[in-house]
Amino acid sequence: MKFAVIGSPINHSFSPKIHKFFADSLGMKIEYEAIEIEREEYSQRVRELFHGGFSGLNVTLPLKDLAYQNANERKKNSETTKTANTLWTRDESIVCDSTDGPGLIQDFKSKGISVKQCNIAILGSGGSARAILPSLLAENPSSISIINRTAKNTDHLMKDLDLKEPEVSGYELNQNLESLPDIIINCSSAGLKAERIILPSGLLDKAKICYDLSYSISDTPFCLLAKESGVEKVFDGKGMLLNQAALSFKIWTGIYPEIPEDSKIFI
Ligand code: NDP
């Protein structure tokens, strides 16, 4: 079976290593490539890949919205987030789903984190915030505060996903929250772009858990900030990366692979 991850830039992707690890541990033979595709060439190249014998594709930046828009059939999680990171075909139709949100929740569960009745703050209102919000809401938190630099991007996201107060509220970086969060999830790319992380004052004061969707071999800037502020439990996004990949692998092959405990082996 042949698979690929598509996006641009794509050289940095850990998906080929992760999926080959899953296949090897199950004694399966797969090929998995990283293929550079720009937005303008999306629909033609994807059709060519499926006609050329690919069984499934992972989709990353900047193509996740196009993957959703161009699919012939959308699974529930893709429909609620209006984004997609996993494609496959049924007969002649391209089917899409989004495994990012379920991947985060699975990683939370494996770490013993429950969001039920917690106040959650999400930093950022871009593609990854979009992908995880419906999955978080399904776990019944008390509230979700989306904090973002550009208010109109939060407004757009909330309208597009039909998110409403009081469950979900939007805040700017200099606004104080109604109630301080128990859990903070960083979906902003500021730290990884080496830009200053600006937060509402006192945001980390009551937080017990900080989770950064970004990941790296050493602590990310947000993880460092959380640790320096005395937050008890601090994680980066390697676990989510592995869990969303495992869910894609299951969609394509019907088999749920074992997730290695040490995610550093890929990075
Ligand atoms: P987007 O580009 O879609 O969104 C980025 C967000 O960061 C926006 O809300 C943007 O705000 C905000 N931002 C960027 N720079 C700054 C800054 N200097 N100050 C304040 N806010 C800033 O990115 P994604 O949501 O797709 O990805 C975000 C991160 O999540 C990436 O690092 C990515 O690698 C990681 N990720 C990890 C996954 C995993 O499996 N672990 C899965 C998906 C993503 P504004 O609206 O104002 O521009």
Coordinates of C-alpha atoms and ligand atoms in Angstrom, one line a residue:
M1 CA 0.0 0.0 0.0
K2 CA 1.2 3.5 -0.9
F3 CA 0.5 6.6 1.3
A4 CA 1.8 10.2 1.4
V5 CA 1.6 13.4 3.3
I6 CA 1.0 16.5 1.1
G7 CA 1.6 20.1 1.9
S8 CA 4.2 23.0 1.5
P9 CA 6.8 23.1 3.0
I10 CA 6.8 19.3 3.5
N11 CA 10.5 18.4 4.1
H12 CA 10.1 18.8 7.9
S13 CA 7.2 16.3 8.2
F14 CA 7.6 13.4 10.7
S15 CA 4.7 11.6 9.1
P16 CA 6.7 9.2 6.9
K17 CA 8.8 8.0 9.9
I18 CA 5.7 7.7 12.1
H19 CA 3.7 5.7 9.6
K20 CA 6.6 3.4 8.7
F21 CA 7.1 2.7 12.4
F22 CA 3.4 1.8 12.7
A23 CA 3.6 -0.5 9.7
D24 CA 6.9 -2.2 10.8
S25 CA 5.5 -2.9 14.3
L26 CA 2.5 -4.6 12.7
G27 CA 4.7 -6.5 10.1
M28 CA 3.0 -4.6 7.3
K29 CA 4.8 -3.4 4.1
I30 CA 3.9 0.2 3.2
E31 CA 5.4 3.0 1.2
Y32 CA 4.9 6.5 2.7
E33 CA 6.3 9.7 0.9
A34 CA 6.3 13.4 1.7
I35 CA 5.1 15.3 -1.5
E36 CA 5.3 19.0 -1.9
I37 CA 2.0 20.4 -3.3
E38 CA 1.0 24.1 -3.6
R39 CA -2.6 25.4 -3.3
E40 CA -2.9 26.2 -7.0
E41 CA -2.2 22.6 -8.0
Y42 CA -4.2 20.9 -5.2
S43 CA -7.1 19.2 -7.0
Q44 CA -5.2 18.0 -10.1
R45 CA -2.3 16.6 -8.1
V46 CA -4.5 14.8 -5.6
R47 CA -6.5 13.2 -8.4
E48 CA -3.3 12.1 -10.0
L49 CA -2.0 10.6 -6.8
F50 CA -5.1 8.5 -6.2
H51 CA -5.2 7.4 -9.9
G52 CA -1.5 6.6 -9.5
G53 CA -2.2 4.0 -6.8
F54 CA -2.1 5.9 -3.5
S55 CA -4.4 4.4 -0.9
G56 CA -4.5 7.4 1.5
L57 CA -3.1 10.9 1.9
N58 CA -2.4 13.0 5.0
V59 CA -2.9 16.7 4.4
T60 CA -1.0 19.5 6.2
L61 CA -0.4 23.2 5.8
P62 CA -1.5 25.1 3.7
L63 CA -4.0 22.6 2.2
K64 CA -6.3 21.5 5.0
D65 CA -9.2 23.8 4.0
L66 CA -8.9 22.7 0.3
A67 CA -8.9 19.1 1.4
Y68 CA -12.3 19.7 3.1
Q69 CA -13.7 21.8 0.3
N70 CA -12.7 19.5 -2.6
A71 CA -13.8 16.1 -1.0
N72 CA -16.8 14.3 -2.4
E73 CA -17.7 12.9 1.0
R74 CA -17.0 14.3 4.4
K75 CA -16.9 12.3 7.7
K76 CA -18.5 13.9 10.7
N77 CA -15.5 15.4 12.3
S78 CA -14.4 17.0 9.1
E79 CA -17.9 18.4 8.6
T80 CA -18.0 20.0 12.1
T81 CA -14.5 21.5 11.8
K82 CA -14.6 22.3 8.0
T83 CA -11.1 21.1 7.7
A84 CA -9.4 17.7 6.8
N85 CA -6.1 16.0 7.4
T86 CA -6.9 12.5 6.0
L87 CA -8.1 11.5 2.6
W88 CA -8.9 8.2 0.9
T89 CA -11.1 7.0 -1.9
R90 CA -14.3 4.9 -2.0
D91 CA -15.3 3.9 -5.6
E92 CA -14.4 7.1 -7.5
S93 CA -15.1 9.5 -4.6
I94 CA -12.6 11.2 -2.5
V95 CA -13.5 11.0 1.2
C96 CA -12.1 13.2 4.0
D97 CA -11.9 13.3 7.8
S98 CA -10.0 15.3 10.4
T99 CA -8.2 13.3 13.1
D100 CA -6.5 16.2 14.8
G101 CA -9.2 16.9 17.5
P102 CA -9.7 13.2 18.3
G103 CA -5.9 12.8 18.4
L104 CA -5.6 15.5 21.0
I105 CA -8.4 14.0 23.1
Q106 CA -6.8 10.6 22.9
D107 CA -3.5 12.0 24.0
F108 CA -5.2 13.8 26.9
K109 CA -6.8 10.5 28.0
S110 CA -3.4 8.7 27.8
K111 CA -2.0 11.4 30.1
G112 CA -4.9 11.2 32.5
I113 CA -6.2 14.7 31.5
S114 CA -9.9 15.3 31.6
V115 CA -11.4 18.6 30.5
K116 CA -14.8 17.9 31.9
Q117 CA -16.1 20.9 33.9
C118 CA -12.7 22.7 33.4
N119 CA -12.2 26.3 32.2
I120 CA -10.0 26.0 29.1
A121 CA -8.1 28.8 27.4
I122 CA -7.1 28.3 23.8
L123 CA -4.3 30.6 22.5
G124 CA -4.8 31.2 18.8
S125 CA -7.7 31.0 16.4
G126 CA -6.0 29.5 13.3
G127 CA -6.3 26.1 11.7
S128 CA -5.3 23.9 14.7
A129 CA -7.7 25.8 17.0
R130 CA -10.5 25.1 14.5
A131 CA -9.5 21.4 14.3
I132 CA -9.6 20.8 18.1
L133 CA -12.5 23.0 19.3
P134 CA -15.5 20.7 18.5
S135 CA -13.7 17.7 20.0
L136 CA -13.0 19.7 23.2
L137 CA -16.6 20.9 23.4
A138 CA -17.8 17.3 23.1
E139 CA -15.9 16.5 26.4
N140 CA -18.1 19.0 28.3
P141 CA -15.8 21.6 29.7
S142 CA -17.3 24.5 31.7
S143 CA -16.0 27.1 29.3
I144 CA -13.6 27.7 26.5
S145 CA -11.9 31.1 26.1
I146 CA -10.3 31.7 22.7
I147 CA -7.5 34.3 23.1
N148 CA -6.0 35.7 19.9
R149 CA -4.0 38.6 18.5
T150 CA -6.5 39.4 15.8
A151 CA -10.1 39.6 17.0
K152 CA -11.7 39.3 13.6
N153 CA -10.1 35.9 13.1
T154 CA -11.7 34.6 16.3
D155 CA -15.1 36.1 15.2
H156 CA -14.8 34.4 11.9
L157 CA -13.9 31.0 13.5
M158 CA -16.8 31.2 16.0
K159 CA -19.3 32.1 13.3
D160 CA -18.0 29.5 10.9
L161 CA -18.2 26.7 13.5
D162 CA -21.3 28.1 15.1
L163 CA -19.6 28.5 18.5
K164 CA -21.6 30.6 20.9
E165 CA -21.3 32.3 24.3
P166 CA -21.4 31.4 27.1
E167 CA -19.7 28.1 26.2
V168 CA -17.1 29.7 24.0
S169 CA -15.9 33.4 24.2
G170 CA -13.3 35.3 22.3
Y171 CA -10.7 37.6 23.9
E172 CA -7.8 39.8 22.7
L173 CA -4.3 39.5 24.1
N174 CA -4.7 42.4 26.5
Q175 CA -8.2 41.5 27.8
N176 CA -8.7 39.8 31.2
L177 CA -10.7 36.6 31.2
E178 CA -13.9 36.2 33.1
S179 CA -12.5 33.2 34.9
L180 CA -8.9 32.1 34.9
P181 CA -8.3 28.8 33.1
D182 CA -7.5 25.4 34.6
I183 CA -6.1 24.2 31.3
I184 CA -4.3 26.3 28.6
I185 CA -3.8 24.9 25.1
N186 CA -1.4 26.8 22.9
C187 CA -2.5 26.8 19.3
S188 CA -0.5 29.9 18.4
S189 CA 2.6 29.7 16.2
A190 CA 4.2 32.7 17.9
G191 CA 6.8 30.7 19.9
L192 CA 7.9 28.5 17.0
K193 CA 8.4 31.6 14.9
A194 CA 10.6 33.0 17.7
E195 CA 8.1 35.8 18.3
R196 CA 7.2 37.1 21.7
I197 CA 4.3 35.3 23.4
I198 CA 2.0 37.9 24.8
L199 CA -0.7 36.8 27.2
P200 CA -3.5 38.4 29.3
S201 CA -2.0 39.3 32.7
G202 CA -2.1 36.5 35.3
L203 CA -3.4 34.0 32.7
L204 CA -1.2 31.1 34.0
D205 CA -1.9 31.9 37.7
K206 CA -4.4 29.1 38.3
A207 CA -3.5 26.8 35.4
K208 CA -2.7 23.2 36.4
I209 CA -2.1 21.9 32.9
C210 CA -0.5 23.6 29.9
Y211 CA -0.4 21.8 26.5
D212 CA 1.5 23.2 23.5
L213 CA 0.4 21.9 20.1
S214 CA 3.8 22.9 18.8
Y215 CA 6.6 20.4 19.6
S216 CA 10.4 20.2 19.4
I217 CA 13.3 18.1 20.7
S218 CA 13.7 20.4 23.7
D219 CA 11.1 22.5 25.5
T220 CA 9.1 24.8 23.3
P221 CA 9.0 28.5 24.3
F222 CA 5.5 28.1 25.6
C223 CA 6.4 25.0 27.6
L224 CA 9.3 26.8 29.1
L225 CA 7.1 29.8 30.1
A226 CA 4.6 27.4 31.7
K227 CA 7.3 25.6 33.7
E228 CA 8.9 28.9 34.8
S229 CA 5.4 30.0 36.0
G230 CA 5.1 26.9 38.2
V231 CA 2.5 25.0 36.1
E232 CA 2.4 21.4 37.4
K233 CA 1.8 19.5 34.2
V234 CA 3.3 20.7 30.9
F235 CA 3.2 18.9 27.6
D236 CA 4.1 19.6 24.0
G237 CA 2.2 18.3 20.9
K238 CA 4.2 15.2 20.1
G239 CA 1.6 13.0 21.7
M240 CA -1.2 14.6 19.6
L241 CA 1.0 14.2 16.5
L242 CA 1.3 10.4 17.1
N243 CA -2.4 10.0 18.0
Q244 CA -3.7 11.8 15.0
A245 CA -1.4 9.7 12.8
A246 CA -2.6 6.5 14.4
L247 CA -6.2 7.4 13.7
S248 CA -5.4 8.1 10.0
F249 CA -3.6 4.8 9.8
K250 CA -6.6 3.0 11.3
I251 CA -8.9 4.7 8.7
W252 CA -6.7 3.5 5.8
T253 CA -5.8 0.0 7.0
G254 CA -8.5 -0.9 9.5
I255 CA -5.8 -1.6 12.1
Y256 CA -5.1 0.6 15.1
P257 CA -1.3 0.7 15.6
E258 CA 0.5 0.7 18.9
I259 CA 1.7 4.2 19.9
P260 CA 5.3 4.2 21.2
E261 CA 5.8 5.6 24.7
D262 CA 8.9 7.6 23.7
S263 CA 7.7 10.0 21.0
K264 CA 11.2 11.5 20.9
I265 CA 12.3 8.6 18.6
F266 CA 10.7 10.5 15.7
I267 CA 12.1 13.9 16.3
Ligands
NDP1 P1 -2.2 29.0 11.9 O1 -1.2 29.8 11.1 O2 -3.4 28.6 11.2 O3 -2.6 29.9 13.2 C1 -1.6 30.5 13.9 C2 -2.2 31.3 15.1 O4 -1.1 31.8 15.8 C3 -3.1 32.4 14.7 O5 -4.2 32.5 15.6 C4 -2.2 33.6 14.9 O6 -2.9 34.8 15.2 C5 -1.3 33.2 16.0 N1 0.0 33.9 16.0 C6 1.0 33.8 15.1 N2 2.0 34.6 15.5 C7 1.6 35.3 16.6 C8 2.2 36.2 17.4 N3 3.5 36.7 17.2 N4 1.6 36.7 18.5 C9 0.3 36.2 18.8 N5 -0.3 35.3 18.1 C10 0.3 34.8 17.0 O7 -1.3 27.8 12.5 P2 -2.0 26.4 13.0 O8 -3.1 26.7 13.9 O9 -2.2 25.5 11.9 O10 -0.7 25.8 13.9 C11 -0.3 26.4 15.1 C12 0.8 25.5 15.7 O11 0.2 24.2 16.0 C13 1.9 25.2 14.8 O12 3.1 25.4 15.6 C14 1.8 23.8 14.4 O13 3.0 23.1 14.2 C15 1.1 23.2 15.6 N6 0.3 22.0 15.2 C16 0.5 20.8 15.9 C17 -0.2 19.7 15.6 C18 0.1 18.4 16.3 O14 -0.3 17.3 15.9 N7 0.8 18.5 17.4 C19 -1.3 19.7 14.6 C20 -1.5 21.0 14.0 C21 -0.8 22.1 14.3 P3 -3.6 35.8 14.2 O15 -5.0 35.3 13.9 O16 -3.5 37.1 14.9 O17 -2.7 35.8 12.9

